[in-house]
mmCIF file of C-alpha atoms in Angstrom:
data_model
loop_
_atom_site.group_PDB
_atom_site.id
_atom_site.type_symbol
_atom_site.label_atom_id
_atom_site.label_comp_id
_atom_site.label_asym_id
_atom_site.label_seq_id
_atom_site.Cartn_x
_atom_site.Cartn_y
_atom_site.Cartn_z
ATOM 1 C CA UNK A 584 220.485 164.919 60.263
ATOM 2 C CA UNK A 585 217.593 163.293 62.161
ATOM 3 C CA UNK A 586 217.740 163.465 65.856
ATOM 4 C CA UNK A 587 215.841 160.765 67.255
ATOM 5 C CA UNK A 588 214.045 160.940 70.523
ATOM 6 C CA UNK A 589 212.732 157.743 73.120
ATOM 7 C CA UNK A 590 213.825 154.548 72.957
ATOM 8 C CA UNK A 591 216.024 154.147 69.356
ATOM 9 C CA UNK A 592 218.556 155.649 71.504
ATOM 10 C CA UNK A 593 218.480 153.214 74.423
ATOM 11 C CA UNK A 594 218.226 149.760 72.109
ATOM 12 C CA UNK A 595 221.349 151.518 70.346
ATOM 13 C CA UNK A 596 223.140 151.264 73.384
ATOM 14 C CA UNK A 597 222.136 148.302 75.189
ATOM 15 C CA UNK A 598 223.359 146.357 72.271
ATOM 16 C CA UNK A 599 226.093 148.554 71.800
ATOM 17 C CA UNK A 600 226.665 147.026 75.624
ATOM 18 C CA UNK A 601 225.660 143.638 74.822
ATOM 19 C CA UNK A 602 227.966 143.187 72.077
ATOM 20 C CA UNK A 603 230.813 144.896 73.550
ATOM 21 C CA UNK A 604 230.382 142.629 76.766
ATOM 22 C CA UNK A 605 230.330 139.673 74.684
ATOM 23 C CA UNK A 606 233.568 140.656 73.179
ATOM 24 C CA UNK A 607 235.334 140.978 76.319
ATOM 25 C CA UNK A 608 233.833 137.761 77.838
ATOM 26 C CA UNK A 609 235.557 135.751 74.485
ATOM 27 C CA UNK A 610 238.873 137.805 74.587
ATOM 28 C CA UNK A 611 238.928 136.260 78.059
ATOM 29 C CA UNK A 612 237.655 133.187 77.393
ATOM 30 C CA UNK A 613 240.501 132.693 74.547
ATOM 31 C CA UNK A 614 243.230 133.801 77.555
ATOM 32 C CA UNK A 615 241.611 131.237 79.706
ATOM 33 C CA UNK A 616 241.413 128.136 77.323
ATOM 34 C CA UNK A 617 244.085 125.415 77.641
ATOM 35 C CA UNK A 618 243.133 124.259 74.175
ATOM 36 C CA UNK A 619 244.156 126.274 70.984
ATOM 37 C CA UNK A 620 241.086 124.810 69.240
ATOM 38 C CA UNK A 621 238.770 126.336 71.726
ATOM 39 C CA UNK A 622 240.918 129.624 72.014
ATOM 40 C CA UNK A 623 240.340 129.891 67.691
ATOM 41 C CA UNK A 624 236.852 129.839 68.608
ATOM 42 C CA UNK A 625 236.443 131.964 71.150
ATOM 43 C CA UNK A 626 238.194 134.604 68.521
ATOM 44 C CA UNK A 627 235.419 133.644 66.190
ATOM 45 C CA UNK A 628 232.851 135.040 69.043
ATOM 46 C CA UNK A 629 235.082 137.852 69.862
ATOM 47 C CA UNK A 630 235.372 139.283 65.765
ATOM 48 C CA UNK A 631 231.367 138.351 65.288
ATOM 49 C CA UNK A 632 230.418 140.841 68.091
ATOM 50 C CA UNK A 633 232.807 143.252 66.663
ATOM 51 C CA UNK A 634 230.743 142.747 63.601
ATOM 52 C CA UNK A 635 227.872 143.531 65.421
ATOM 53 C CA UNK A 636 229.644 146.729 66.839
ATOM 54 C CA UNK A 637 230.482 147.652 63.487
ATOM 55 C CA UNK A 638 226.517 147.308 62.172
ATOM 56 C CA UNK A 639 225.427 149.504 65.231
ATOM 57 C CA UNK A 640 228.178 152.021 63.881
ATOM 58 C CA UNK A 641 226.396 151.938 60.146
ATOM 59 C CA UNK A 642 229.527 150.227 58.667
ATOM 60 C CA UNK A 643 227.609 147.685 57.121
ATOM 61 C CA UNK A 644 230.278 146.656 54.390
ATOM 62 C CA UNK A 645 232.552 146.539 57.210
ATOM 63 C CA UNK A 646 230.808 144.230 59.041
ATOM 64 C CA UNK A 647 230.286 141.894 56.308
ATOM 65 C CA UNK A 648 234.240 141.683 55.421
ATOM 66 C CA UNK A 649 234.578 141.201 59.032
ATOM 67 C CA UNK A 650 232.286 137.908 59.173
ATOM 68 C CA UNK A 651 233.542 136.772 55.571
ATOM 69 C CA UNK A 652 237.637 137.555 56.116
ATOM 70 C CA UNK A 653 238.005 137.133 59.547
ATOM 71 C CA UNK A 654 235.754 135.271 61.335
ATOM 72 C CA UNK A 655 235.651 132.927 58.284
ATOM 73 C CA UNK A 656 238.660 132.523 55.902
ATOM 74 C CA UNK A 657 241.360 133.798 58.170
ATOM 75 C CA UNK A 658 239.940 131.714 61.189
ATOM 76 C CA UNK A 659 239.962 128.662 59.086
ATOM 77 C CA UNK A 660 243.781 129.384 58.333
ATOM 78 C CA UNK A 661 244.548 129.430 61.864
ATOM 79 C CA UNK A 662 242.774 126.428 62.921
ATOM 80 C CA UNK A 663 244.843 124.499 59.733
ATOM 81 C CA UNK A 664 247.849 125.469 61.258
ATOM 82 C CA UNK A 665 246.833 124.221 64.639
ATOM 83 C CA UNK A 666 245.911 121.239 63.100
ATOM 84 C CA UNK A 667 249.035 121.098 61.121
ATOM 85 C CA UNK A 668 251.155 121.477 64.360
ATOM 86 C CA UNK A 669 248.879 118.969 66.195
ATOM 87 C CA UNK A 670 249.005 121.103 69.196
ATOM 88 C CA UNK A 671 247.625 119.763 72.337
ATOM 89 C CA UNK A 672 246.656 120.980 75.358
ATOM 90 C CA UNK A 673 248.608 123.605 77.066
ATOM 91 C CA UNK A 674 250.697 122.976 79.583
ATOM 92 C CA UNK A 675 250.290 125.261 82.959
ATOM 93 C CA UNK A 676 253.501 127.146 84.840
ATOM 94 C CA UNK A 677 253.147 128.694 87.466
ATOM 95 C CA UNK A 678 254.213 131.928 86.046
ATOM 96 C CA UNK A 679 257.558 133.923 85.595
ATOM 97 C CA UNK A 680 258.835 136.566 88.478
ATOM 98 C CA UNK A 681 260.084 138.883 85.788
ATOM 99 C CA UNK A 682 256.569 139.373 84.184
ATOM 100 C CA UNK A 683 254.845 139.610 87.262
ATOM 101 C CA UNK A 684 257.762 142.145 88.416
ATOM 102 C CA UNK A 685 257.831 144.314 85.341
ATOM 103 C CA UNK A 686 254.441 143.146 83.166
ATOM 104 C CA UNK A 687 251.649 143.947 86.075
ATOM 105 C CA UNK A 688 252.983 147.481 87.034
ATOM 106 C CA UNK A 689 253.639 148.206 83.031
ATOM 107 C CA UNK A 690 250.222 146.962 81.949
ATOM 108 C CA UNK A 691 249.010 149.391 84.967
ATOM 109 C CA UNK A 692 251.131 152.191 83.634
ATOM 110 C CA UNK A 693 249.972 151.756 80.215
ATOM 111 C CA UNK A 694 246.360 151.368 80.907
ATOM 112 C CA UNK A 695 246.496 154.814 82.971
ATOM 113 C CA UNK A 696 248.718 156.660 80.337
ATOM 114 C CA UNK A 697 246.182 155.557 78.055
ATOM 115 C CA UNK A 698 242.749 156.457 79.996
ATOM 116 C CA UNK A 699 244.864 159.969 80.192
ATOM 117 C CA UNK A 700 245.116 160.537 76.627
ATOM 118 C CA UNK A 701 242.076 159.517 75.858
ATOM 119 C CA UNK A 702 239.671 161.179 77.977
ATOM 120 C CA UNK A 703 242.014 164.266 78.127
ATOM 121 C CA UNK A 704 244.045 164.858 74.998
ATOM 122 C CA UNK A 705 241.941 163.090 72.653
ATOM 123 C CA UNK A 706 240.207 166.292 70.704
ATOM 124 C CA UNK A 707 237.268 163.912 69.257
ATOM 125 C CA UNK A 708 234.125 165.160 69.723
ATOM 126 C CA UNK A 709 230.740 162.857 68.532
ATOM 127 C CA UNK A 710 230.403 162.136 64.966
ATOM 128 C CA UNK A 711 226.539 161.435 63.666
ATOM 129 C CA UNK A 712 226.093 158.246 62.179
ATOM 130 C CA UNK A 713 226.638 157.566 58.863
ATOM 131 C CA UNK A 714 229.084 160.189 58.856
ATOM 132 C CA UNK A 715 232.887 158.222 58.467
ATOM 133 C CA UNK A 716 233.418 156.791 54.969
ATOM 134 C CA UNK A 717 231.920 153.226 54.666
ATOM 135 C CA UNK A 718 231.006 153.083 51.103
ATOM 136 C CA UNK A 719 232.856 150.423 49.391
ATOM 137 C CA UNK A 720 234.055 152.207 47.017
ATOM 138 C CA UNK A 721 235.956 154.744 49.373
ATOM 139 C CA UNK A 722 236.705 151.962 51.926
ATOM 140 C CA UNK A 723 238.944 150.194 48.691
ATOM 141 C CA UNK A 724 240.662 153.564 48.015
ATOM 142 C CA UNK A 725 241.585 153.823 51.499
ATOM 143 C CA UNK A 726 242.763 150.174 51.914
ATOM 144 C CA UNK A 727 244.298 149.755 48.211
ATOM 145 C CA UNK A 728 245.636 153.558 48.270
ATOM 146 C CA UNK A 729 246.157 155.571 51.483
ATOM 147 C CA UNK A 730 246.740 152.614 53.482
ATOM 148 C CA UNK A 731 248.459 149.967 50.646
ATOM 149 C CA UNK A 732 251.620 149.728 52.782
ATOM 150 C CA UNK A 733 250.219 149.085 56.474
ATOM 151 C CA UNK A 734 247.871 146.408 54.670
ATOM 152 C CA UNK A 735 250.394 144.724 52.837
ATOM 153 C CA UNK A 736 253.019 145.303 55.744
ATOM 154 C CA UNK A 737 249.950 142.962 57.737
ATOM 155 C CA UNK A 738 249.941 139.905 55.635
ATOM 156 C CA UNK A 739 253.812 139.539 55.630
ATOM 157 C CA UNK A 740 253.408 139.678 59.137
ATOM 158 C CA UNK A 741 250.800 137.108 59.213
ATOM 159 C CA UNK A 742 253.017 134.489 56.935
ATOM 160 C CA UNK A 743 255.947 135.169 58.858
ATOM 161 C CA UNK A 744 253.983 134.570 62.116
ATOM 162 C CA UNK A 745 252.670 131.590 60.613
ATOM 163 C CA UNK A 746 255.837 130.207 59.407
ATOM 164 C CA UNK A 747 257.812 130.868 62.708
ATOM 165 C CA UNK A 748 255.137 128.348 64.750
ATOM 166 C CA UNK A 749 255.920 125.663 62.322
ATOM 167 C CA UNK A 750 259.215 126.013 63.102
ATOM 168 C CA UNK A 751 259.185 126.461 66.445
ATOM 169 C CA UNK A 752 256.588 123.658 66.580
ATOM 170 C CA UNK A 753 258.399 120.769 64.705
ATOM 171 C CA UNK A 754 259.428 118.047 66.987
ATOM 172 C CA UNK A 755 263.182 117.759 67.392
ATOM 173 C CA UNK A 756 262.749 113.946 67.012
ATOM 174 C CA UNK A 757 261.304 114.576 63.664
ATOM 175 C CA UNK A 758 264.271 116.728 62.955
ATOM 176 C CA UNK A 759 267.315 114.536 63.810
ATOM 177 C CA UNK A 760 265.307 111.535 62.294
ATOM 178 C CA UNK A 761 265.362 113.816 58.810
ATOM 179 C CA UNK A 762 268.682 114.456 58.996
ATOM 180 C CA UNK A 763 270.021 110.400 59.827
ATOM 181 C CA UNK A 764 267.970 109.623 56.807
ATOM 182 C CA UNK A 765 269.727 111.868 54.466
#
């Protein structure tokens, strides 16, 4: 292995920085929106910087399924079922009791528990670029072979999810005007 000196290093990590800053600014940008057409896209920013992450990481198959799948073909799935609901724009509450009692301590909780294990318990050390498997060829035998049930598990998930907010989003109008027609 090569061990570079000077600036490689720093441009590594300044857009390791920039990219990772630009994901966090969409994740909460997609929290923030009212609209679910503007949230969709703010997930398209947030899953082309991890793209980028994934490039800095030498995952450069990974990074193109990323843009291709995600950012493209699942993306447009989402933003036909928004369309297909006709969602508008959200409406605002002022908030529930119960998740401010129990969600704001438990996200605290979880985020320290998790620092913990991380920075203590973890056992990772640094791995050299280029090191982790990100051929195609052995990223398919993972995904098709090793990991066939989580992935498949996933896209039930996803029609199920997808499913459930057509339910949930039919209009009971629409529903009891069905049913005096029959």
């Amino acid at each position: 292995m090569e061990v570079h000196s000077g600036i490689e290093p720093m441009i590594h990590l300044t857009l390791f920085l920039l990219f990772g800053g630009i994901c966090v600014a969409g994740a909460v940008n997609l929290l923030a929106q009212r609209h679910p057409i503007n949230s969709a896209l703010s997930l398209v920013v947030v899953m082309g910087s991890l793209a980028g992450e994934y490039l800095l990481l030498g995952a450069e198959f990974v990074a193109a399924i990323q843009v291709i799948i995600y950012a493209g073909a699942i993306m447009v799935l989402f933003v036909f079922v928004i369309m297909l609901l006709n969602a508008g724009e959200e409406e605002r509450t002022g908030g529930s009791r119960v998740a401010l009692l129990f969600g704001v301590p438990g996200m605290l909780i979880g985020t320290v528990l998790m620092a913990w294990v991380l920075l203590e318990r973890s056992g990772t050390q640094a791995v050299s670029m280029g090191a982790l498997p990100g051929a195609p060829k052995t990223i398919g035998w993972l995904l098709f072979h090793d990991f066939l049930l989580p992935f498949e598990v996933t896209s039930v998930l996803v029609l199920i999810a997808i499913m459930g907010a057509v339910v949930l989003a039919s209009h009971p109008e629409s529903v009891q005007q069905r049913n005096k027609e029959r």
